[in-house]
XYZ file of C-alpha atoms in Angstrom:
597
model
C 0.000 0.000 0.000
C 3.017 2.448 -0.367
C 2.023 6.285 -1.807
C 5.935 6.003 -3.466
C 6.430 6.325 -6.778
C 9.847 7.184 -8.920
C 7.937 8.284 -12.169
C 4.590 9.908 -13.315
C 4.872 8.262 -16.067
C 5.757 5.449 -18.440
C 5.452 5.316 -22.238
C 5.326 2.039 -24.288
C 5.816 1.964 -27.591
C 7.248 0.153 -30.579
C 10.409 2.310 -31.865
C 10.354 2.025 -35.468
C 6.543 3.303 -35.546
C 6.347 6.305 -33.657
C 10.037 7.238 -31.752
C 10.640 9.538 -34.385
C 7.049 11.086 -34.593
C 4.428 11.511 -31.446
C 6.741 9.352 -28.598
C 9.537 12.458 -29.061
C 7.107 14.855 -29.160
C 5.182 13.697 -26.353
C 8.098 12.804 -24.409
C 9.567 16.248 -24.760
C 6.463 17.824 -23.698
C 6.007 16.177 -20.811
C 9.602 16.916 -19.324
C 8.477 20.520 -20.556
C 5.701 20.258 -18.142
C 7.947 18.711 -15.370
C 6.269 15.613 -15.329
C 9.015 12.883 -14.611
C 8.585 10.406 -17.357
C 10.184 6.956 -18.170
C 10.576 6.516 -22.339
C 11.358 3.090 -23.329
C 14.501 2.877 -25.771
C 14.604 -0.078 -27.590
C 18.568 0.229 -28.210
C 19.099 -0.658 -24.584
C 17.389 -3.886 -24.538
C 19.694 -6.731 -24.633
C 18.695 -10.675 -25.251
C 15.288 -12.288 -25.016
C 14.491 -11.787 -21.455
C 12.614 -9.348 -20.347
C 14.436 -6.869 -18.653
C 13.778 -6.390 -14.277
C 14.208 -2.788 -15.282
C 11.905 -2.316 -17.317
C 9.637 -4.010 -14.436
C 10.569 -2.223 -12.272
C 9.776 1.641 -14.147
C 6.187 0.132 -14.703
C 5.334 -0.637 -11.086
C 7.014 2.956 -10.274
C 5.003 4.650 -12.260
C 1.602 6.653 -11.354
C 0.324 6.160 -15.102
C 1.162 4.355 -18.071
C 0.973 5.312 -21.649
C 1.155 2.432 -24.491
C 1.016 3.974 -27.379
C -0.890 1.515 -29.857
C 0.564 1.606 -33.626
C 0.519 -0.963 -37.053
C 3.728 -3.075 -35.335
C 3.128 -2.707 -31.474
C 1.752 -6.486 -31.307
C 5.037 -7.709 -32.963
C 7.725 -6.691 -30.244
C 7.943 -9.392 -27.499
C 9.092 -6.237 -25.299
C 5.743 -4.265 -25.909
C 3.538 -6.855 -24.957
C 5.300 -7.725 -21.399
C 4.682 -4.253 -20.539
C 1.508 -4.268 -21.467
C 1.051 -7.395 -18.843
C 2.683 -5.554 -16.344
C 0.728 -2.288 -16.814
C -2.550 -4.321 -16.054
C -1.335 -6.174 -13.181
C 0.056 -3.055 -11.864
C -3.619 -1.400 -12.268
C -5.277 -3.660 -10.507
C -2.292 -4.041 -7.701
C -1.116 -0.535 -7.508
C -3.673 1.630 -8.414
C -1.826 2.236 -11.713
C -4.091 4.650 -14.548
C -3.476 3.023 -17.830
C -3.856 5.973 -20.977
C -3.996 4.122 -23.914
C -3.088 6.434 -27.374
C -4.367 4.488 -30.651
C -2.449 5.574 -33.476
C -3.077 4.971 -36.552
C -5.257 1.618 -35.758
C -8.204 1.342 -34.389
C -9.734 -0.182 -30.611
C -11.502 -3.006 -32.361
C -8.389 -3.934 -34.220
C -6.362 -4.420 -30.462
C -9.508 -5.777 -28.486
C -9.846 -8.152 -31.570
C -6.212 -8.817 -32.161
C -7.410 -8.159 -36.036
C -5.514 -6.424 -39.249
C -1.765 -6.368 -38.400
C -2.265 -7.687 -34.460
C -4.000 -10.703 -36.176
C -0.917 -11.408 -37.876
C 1.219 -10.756 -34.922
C -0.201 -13.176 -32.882
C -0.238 -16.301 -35.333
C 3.971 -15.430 -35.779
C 4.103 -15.693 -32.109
C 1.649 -18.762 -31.489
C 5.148 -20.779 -32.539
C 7.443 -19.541 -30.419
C 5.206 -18.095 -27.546
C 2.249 -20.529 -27.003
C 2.216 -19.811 -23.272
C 1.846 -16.656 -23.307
C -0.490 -15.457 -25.832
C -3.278 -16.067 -24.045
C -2.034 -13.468 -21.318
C -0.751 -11.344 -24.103
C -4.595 -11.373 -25.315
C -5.949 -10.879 -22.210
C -4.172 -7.539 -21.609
C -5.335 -6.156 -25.235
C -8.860 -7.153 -24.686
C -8.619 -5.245 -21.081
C -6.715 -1.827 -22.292
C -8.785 -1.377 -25.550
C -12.032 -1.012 -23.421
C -10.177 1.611 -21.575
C -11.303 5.190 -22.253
C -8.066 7.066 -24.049
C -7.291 8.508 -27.671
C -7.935 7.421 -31.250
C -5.612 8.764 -33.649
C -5.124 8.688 -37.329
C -3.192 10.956 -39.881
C -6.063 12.243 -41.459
C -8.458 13.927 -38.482
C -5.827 15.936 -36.618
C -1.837 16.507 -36.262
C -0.134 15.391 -34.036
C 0.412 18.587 -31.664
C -2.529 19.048 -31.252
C -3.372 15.547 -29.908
C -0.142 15.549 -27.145
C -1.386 18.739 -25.324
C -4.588 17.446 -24.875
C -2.830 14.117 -23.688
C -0.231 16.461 -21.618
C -3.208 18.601 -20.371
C -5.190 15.089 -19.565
C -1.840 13.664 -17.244
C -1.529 17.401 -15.793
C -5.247 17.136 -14.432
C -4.623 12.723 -13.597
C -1.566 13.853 -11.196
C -3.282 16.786 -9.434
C -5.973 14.376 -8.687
C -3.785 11.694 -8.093
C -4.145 8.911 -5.169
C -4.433 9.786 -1.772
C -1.158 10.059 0.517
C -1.545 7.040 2.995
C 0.667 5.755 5.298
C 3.539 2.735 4.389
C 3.166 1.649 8.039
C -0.448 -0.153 7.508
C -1.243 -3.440 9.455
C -4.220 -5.217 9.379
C -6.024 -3.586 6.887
C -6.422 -6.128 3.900
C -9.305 -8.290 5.430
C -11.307 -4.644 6.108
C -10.597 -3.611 2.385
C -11.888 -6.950 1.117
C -15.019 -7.006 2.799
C -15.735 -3.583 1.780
C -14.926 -4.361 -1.934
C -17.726 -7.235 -1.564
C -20.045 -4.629 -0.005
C -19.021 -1.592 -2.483
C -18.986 -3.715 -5.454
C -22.228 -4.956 -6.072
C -24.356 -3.781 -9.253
C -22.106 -1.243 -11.400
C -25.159 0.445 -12.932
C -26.280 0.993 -8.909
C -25.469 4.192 -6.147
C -23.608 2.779 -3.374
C -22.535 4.676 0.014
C -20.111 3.094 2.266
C -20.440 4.676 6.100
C -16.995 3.936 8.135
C -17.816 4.662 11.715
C -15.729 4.014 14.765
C -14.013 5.501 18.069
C -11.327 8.853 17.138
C -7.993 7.429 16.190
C -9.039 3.953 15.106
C -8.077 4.469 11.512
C -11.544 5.531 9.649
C -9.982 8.139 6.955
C -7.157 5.809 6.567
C -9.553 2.706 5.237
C -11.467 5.033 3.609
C -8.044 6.736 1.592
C -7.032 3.341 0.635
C -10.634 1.952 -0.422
C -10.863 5.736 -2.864
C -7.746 5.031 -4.163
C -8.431 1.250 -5.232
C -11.863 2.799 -6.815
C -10.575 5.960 -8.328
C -9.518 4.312 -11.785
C -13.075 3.688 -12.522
C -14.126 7.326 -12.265
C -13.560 10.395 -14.574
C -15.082 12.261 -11.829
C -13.390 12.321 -8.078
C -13.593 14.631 -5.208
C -12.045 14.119 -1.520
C -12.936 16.606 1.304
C -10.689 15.764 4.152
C -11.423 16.738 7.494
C -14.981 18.155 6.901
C -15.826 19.213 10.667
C -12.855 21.474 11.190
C -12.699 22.809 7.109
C -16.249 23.790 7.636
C -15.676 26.016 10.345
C -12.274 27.767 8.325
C -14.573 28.506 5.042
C -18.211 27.301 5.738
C -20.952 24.995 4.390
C -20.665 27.036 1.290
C -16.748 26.320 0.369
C -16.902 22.260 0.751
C -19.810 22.899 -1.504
C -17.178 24.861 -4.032
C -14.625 22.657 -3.849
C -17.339 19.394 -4.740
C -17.988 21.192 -7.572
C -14.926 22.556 -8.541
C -13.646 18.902 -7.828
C -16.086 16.930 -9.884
C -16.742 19.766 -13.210
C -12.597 19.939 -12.977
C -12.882 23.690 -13.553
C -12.715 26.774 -10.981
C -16.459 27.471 -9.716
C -17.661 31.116 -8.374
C -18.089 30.986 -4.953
C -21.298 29.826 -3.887
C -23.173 33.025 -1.360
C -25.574 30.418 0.203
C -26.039 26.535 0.973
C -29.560 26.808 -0.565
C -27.442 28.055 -4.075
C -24.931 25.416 -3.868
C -27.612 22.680 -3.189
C -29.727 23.574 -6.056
C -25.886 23.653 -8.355
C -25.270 20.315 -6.987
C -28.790 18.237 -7.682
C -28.289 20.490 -11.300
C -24.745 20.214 -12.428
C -23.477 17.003 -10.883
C -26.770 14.834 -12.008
C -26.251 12.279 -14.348
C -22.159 12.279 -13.429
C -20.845 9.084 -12.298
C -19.034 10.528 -9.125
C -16.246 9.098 -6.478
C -16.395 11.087 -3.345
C -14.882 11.075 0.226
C -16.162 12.744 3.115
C -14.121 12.331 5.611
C -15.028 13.055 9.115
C -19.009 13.857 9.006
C -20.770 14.653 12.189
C -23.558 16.818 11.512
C -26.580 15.507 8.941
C -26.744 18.805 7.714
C -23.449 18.005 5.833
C -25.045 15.530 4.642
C -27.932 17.000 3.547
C -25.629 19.896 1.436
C -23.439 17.885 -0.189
C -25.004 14.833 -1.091
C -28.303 15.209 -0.140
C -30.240 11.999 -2.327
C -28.473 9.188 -3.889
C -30.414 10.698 -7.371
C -28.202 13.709 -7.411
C -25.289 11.515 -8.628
C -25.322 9.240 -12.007
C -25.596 5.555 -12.250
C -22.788 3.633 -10.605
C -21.886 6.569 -8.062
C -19.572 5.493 -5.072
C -19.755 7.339 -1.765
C -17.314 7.359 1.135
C -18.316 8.206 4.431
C -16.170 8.257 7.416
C -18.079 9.589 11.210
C -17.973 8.870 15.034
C -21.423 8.916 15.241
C -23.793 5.804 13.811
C -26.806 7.635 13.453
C -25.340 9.780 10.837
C -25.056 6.666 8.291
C -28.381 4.605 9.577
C -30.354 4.784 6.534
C -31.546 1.350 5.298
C -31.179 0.559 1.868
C -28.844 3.931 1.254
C -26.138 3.533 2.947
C -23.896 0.549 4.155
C -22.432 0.975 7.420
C -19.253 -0.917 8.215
C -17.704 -0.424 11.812
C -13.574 0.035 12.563
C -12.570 -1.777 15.702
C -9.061 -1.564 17.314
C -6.339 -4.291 16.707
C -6.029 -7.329 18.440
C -2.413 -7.481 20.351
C -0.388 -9.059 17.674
C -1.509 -6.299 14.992
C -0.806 -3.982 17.460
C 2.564 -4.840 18.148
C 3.282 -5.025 14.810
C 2.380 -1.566 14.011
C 4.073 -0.191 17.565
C 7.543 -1.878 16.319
C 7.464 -0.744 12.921
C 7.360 2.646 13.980
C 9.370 2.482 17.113
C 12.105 0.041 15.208
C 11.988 0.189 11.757
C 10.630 -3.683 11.967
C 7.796 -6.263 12.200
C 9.009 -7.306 16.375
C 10.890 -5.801 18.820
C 14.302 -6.491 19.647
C 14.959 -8.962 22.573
C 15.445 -6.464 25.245
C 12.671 -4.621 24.587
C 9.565 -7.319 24.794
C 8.781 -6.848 28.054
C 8.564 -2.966 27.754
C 6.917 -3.157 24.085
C 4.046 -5.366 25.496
C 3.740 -3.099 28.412
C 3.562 -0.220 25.555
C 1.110 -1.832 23.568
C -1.118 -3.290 25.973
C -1.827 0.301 27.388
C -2.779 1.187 23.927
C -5.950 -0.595 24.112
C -5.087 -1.296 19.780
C -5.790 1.866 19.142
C -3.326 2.973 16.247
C -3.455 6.602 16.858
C -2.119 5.767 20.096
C 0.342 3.189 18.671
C 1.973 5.098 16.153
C 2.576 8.277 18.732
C 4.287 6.133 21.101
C 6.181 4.664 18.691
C 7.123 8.294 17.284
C 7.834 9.317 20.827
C 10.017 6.507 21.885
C 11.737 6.097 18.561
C 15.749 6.096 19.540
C 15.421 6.584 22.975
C 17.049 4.379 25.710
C 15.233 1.980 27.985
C 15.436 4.148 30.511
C 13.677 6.684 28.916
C 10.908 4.388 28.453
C 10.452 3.130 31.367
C 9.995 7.067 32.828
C 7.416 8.004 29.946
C 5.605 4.591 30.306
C 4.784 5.266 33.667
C 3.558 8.788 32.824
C 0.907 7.478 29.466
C -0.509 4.880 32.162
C -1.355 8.186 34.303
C -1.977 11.190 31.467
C -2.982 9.949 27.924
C -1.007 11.809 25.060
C -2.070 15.314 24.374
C -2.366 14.416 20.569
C -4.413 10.970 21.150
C -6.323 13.238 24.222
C -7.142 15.914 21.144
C -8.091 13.313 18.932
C -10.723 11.431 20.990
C -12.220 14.552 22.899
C -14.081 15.726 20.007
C -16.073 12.773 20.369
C -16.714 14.261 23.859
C -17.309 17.733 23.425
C -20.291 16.904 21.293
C -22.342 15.612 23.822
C -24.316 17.213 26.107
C -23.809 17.954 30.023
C -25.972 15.044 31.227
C -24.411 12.568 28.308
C -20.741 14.009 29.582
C -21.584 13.173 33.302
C -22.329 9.663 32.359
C -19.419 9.416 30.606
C -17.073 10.527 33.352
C -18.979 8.251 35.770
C -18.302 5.136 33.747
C -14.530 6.454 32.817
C -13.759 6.306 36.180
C -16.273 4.055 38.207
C -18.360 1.970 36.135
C -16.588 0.433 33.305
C -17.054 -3.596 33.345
C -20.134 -3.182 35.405
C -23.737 -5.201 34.889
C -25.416 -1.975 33.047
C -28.914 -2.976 35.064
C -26.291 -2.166 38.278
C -25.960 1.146 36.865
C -29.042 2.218 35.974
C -30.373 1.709 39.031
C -27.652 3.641 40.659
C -28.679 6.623 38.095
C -32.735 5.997 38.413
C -33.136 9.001 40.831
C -29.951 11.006 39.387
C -32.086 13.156 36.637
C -28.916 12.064 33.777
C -31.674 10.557 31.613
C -29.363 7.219 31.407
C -31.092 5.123 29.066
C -30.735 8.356 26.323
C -27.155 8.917 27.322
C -25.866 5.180 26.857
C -27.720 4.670 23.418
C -25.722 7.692 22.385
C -22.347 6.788 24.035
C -22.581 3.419 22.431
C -23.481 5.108 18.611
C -20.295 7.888 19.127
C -18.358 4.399 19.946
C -17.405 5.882 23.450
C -18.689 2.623 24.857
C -20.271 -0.631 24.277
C -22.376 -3.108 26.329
C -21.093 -6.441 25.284
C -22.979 -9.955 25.231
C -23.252 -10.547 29.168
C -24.582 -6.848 29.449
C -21.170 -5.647 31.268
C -20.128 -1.692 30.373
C -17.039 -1.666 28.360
C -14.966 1.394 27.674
C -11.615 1.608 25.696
C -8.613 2.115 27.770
C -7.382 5.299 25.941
C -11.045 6.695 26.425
C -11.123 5.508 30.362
C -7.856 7.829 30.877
C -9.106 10.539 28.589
C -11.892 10.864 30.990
C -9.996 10.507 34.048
C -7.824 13.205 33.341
C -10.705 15.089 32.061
C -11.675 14.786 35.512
C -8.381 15.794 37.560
C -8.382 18.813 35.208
C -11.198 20.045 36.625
C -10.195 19.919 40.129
C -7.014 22.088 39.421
C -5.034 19.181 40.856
C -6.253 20.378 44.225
C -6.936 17.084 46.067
C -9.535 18.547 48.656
C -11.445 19.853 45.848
C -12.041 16.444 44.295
C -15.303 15.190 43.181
C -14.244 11.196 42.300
C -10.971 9.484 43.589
C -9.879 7.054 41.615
C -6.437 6.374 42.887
C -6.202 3.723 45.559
C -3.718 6.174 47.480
C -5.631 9.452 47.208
C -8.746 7.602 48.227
C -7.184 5.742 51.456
C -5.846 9.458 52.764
C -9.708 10.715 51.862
C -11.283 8.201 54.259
C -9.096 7.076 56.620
C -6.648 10.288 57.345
C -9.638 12.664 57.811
C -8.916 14.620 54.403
C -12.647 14.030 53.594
C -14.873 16.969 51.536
C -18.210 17.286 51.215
C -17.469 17.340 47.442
C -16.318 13.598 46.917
C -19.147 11.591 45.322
C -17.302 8.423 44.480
C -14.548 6.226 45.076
C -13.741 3.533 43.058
C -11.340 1.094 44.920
C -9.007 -2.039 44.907
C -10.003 -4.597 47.043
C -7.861 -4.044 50.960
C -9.275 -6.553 53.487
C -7.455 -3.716 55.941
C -9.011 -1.131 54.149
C -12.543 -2.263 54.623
C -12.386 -2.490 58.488
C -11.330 1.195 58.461
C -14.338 1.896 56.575
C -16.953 2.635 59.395
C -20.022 4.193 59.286
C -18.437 7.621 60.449
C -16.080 8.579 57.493
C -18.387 7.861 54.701
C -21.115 9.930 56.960
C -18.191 12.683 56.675
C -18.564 12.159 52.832
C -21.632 13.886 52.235
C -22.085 13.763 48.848
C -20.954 10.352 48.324
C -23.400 9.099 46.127
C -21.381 5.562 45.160
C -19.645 4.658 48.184
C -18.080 1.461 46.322
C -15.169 -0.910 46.857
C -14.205 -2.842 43.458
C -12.398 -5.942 44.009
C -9.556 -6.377 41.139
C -7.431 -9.351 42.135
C -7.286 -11.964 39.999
C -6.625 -14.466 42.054
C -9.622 -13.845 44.610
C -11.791 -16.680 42.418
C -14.769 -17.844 44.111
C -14.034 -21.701 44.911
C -11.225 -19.918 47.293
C -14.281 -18.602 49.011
C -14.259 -15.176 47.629
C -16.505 -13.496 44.846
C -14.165 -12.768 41.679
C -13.503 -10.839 39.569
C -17.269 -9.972 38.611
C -18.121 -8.961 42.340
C -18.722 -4.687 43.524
C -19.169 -4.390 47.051
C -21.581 -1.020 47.477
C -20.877 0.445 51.133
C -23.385 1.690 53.119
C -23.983 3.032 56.828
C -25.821 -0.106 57.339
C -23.442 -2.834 55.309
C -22.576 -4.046 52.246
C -24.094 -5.385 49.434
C -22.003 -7.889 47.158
C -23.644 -8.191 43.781
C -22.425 -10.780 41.688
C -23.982 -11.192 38.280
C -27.230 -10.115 39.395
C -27.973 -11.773 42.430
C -27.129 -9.779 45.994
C -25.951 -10.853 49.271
C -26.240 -8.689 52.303
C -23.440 -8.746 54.787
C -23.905 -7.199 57.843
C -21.854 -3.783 58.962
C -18.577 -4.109 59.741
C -18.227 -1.165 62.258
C -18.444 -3.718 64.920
């Protein structure tokens, strides 16, 4: 999936024909228009085999050029490129421009006239590989490019509206993505069977996810597998923050602009640029991006119906929030998850080490790295950037500082999510950041029933920003990157000023609360490890201090408490009250009396 390429691009030809006539011409016009071009020359090809070279300058190349004249079929040389140029267009996004001189498209998707007799001289000597050699006429002839004879217009004419066409193909060339990519080739294959369908049909792909799971990524690399099939293309990257630099109005200019391939007048109002839209673009068979779409009114402006677009239209989508892509039968929506641990490491090495694993003494502290990634490759590739070439001690000192204060560019990333919500969705979110992730929801919601937070509203919209998720056995989950996000969201607050504190989180901070008379009326939660010490200690009359406690709860985390050693696992919450504690344990609840005495 490498964005590299050493030329624009790569003309094929048969010497004798045309080096003399169009190839120079074009050749020297496209170095005139600095466009870095690789010409063929037949003088330096030596023997029968085909020359790793020549290979090579294909597969570098953004587009190809063969340029189809009387005797191309007859050089051995011509039609291995012509191989290569197909495989390379279907393998590395490669735009084949094919130039028909002086024959015509039937006569090379037929292999008639003077390709006829081509082919039967090389049945002999060639048998293998005509049949490839076939295949790759039959594919490029039905490719749009230019006919050309001597009698309907000279040749200038017909290479600066060639140089003018590879001019526009580069400015609109393939999307710059990444060369450190992991895991992505099962994703892009399901989404070809999902995108592919009927090519006479509209098609919209949603990708939807958590902030820093890789969304415009997918979506870059899906556009630039499907941009060869589209005259007309437009990406707008980063739609959210470009709307707020030049409005509704200017992504609505530069769709236009984009898809006519000609400067547009600025639009003065959405209604205008609607009504040029549903006018100007109907009927055009469109590729579009949107990346990063979290209002419907976006929607609505730039795409508004499916009908606005022509027949075999394909639309990419990329948002945090669900709702924005749930329309049956319009859209497809197709959800980005994080990376299991062995993609993850993957990715964290190649950009920490320049390789697939870690080096031997660095395992322990690249497992440590990755596992407090959650798989989240935002988070792996600016760890990896950060610890790139530093020593181990260095890593051990930042390591311990990302398990307490989440990077400020993964923090920036995945609070947008957050600032969209509302106060009572925010509170929720805070309360499960730091309290209630891997609890029984049904716990939870009875702890909110009297709390006014609307919680049944708030989780449906947590789960559809992918801020959380209730998994199969009903339990609260929350990502680990989003879990500190929202615990530092909530030190912030407090100014760092411990007596100020409304939730304590850290086992230390909370013991000094409760049992060293540091109490404030401000503390409403405490979320604990399990300390068989601890509990003795606490008695009715510190959590009375604690007036605003409103989750007085003790979480047990150790592992190795399982219950046939006579304890309640890992699944167990003891809530504290004045009068005792009540262990809940998937669903059912024991009372124990108070332990003040």
């Amino acid at each position: 999936m490498s964005s590299g390429y050493d030329y624009d691009v790569f003309l094929s030809f048969r010497g004798p024909d045309t080096r003399s006539g169009i190839t120079n011409f074009l050749y020297t016009r496209l170095l005139g228009a600095r466009i870095h071009t690789f010409k063929d020359d037949e003088e330096l090809r030596v023997g029968e085999e085909f020359g790793p070279e020549l290979l090579t300058a294909i597969s570098q190349s953004k587009i190809a050029i063969p340029i189809f004249s009387k005797g191309y079929a007859s050089s051995k040389w011509c039609l291995n490129e012509l191989v290569q140029m197909v495989e390379c267009s279907k393998t590395r996004r490669q735009k084949i421009m094919p130039i028909f001189y002086d024959v015509s498209p039937a006569e090379v998707r037929h292999q008639i006239g003077s390709y006829e007799e081509a082919f039967l001289s090389h049945k002999e000597k060639f048998g293998a590989n005509v049949s490839k050699w076939k295949a790759a006429f039959n594919h490029v002839a039905n490719l749009n490019g230019w006919v050309n004879s001597k009698e309907n217009r000279g040749e200038g004419e017909l290479v600066e509206e060639i140089v003018e066409k590879v001019i526009d193909e580069l400015k609109t060339a393939y999307l710059l993505v990444t060369d450190c990519l992991v895991g992505v080739e099962n994703h892009v294959k399901e989404i070809d069977t999902m995108m592919c369908g009927d090519l006479e049909d509209i098609r919209i792909l949603g990708i939807h996810g958590m902030g820093g799971v890789g969304k415009t990524t997918l979506a870059k690399i899906i556009y630039n597998q499907l941009l060869h099939h589209f005259e007309a293309c437009c990406f707008l990257s980063n739609i959210r923050e470009t709307s707020e630099l030049k409005g509704m109005e200017g992504l609505q200019n530069q769709l236009i602009s984009d898809v006519l391939k000609k400067k547009w007048a600025n639009i003065s109002n959405v209604e205008e640029g609607i009504k040029i839209i549903k006018e100007r673009l109907c009927g055009k068979k469109v590729l579009l991006l949107l990346d990063d779409v979290d209002q419907m009114t976006y929607w609505d402006a730039l795409i508004g119906k499916p009908a606005w677009f022509g027949l075999g239209s394909r639309i990419i989508i990329t948002c945090r929030n669900r709702d924005i892509i749930d329309i049956p039968e319009v859209c497809y929506p197709y959800e980005l998850m994080s990376l299991d641990f062995n993609q993850s490491l993957q990715l964290f090495c190649k950009l920490a080490f320049g390789r697939d694993y870690p080096f031997d003494e660095y395992v322990a502290f690249s497992t440590e790295v990755v596992k407090s990634t959650g798989g989240l490759p935002l988070a792996l590739e600016a760890i990896g950037k950060l610890l790139r070439h530093r020593s181990k001690d260095v890593w051990d000192v930042i390591l311990k500082k990302l398990k307490q204060v989440p990077l400020s560019e993964v923090k920036r990333k995945l609070k947008i999510s957050y600032d969209t919500l509302d106060d009572w969705q925010k509170h929720i979110f805070l309360e499960i950041a730091c309290l209630f992730a891997g609890f029984d929801q049904r716990i939870v919601l009875h702890s909110w029933k009297d709390s006014n937070l609307f919680p049944e509203e708030g989780l449906e919209v947590l789960q559809k920003f992918s801020l959380i998720k209730i998994n199969e056995d009903n339990k609260l989950w929350m990502h680990d990157q989003l879990r500190s996000l929202g615990r530092d969201i909530v030190r912030r607050e407090c100014d760092g000023e411990q007596k100020k504190k409304t939730q304590l989180g850290i086992h230390l901070e909370g013991l000094a609360v409760v049992i060293e008379m540091k109490g404030t009326k401000k503390v409403e939660a405490l979320c604990r490890k399990f300390d068989a010490q601890l509990l003795y200690n606490f008695v009715n009359e510190e959590v009375e201090r604690l007036s605003d406690l409103r989750y007085p709860e003790v979480r047990i985390f150790q592992d190795n408490w399982s219950s046939k050693d006579g304890g309640y696992g890992d699944s167990t919450c003891l809530l504290l009250s004045k009068i005792g504690i009540c262990v809940c344990q998937l669903g059912r609840q024991f009372f124990l009396p108070s332990l003040q005495q």
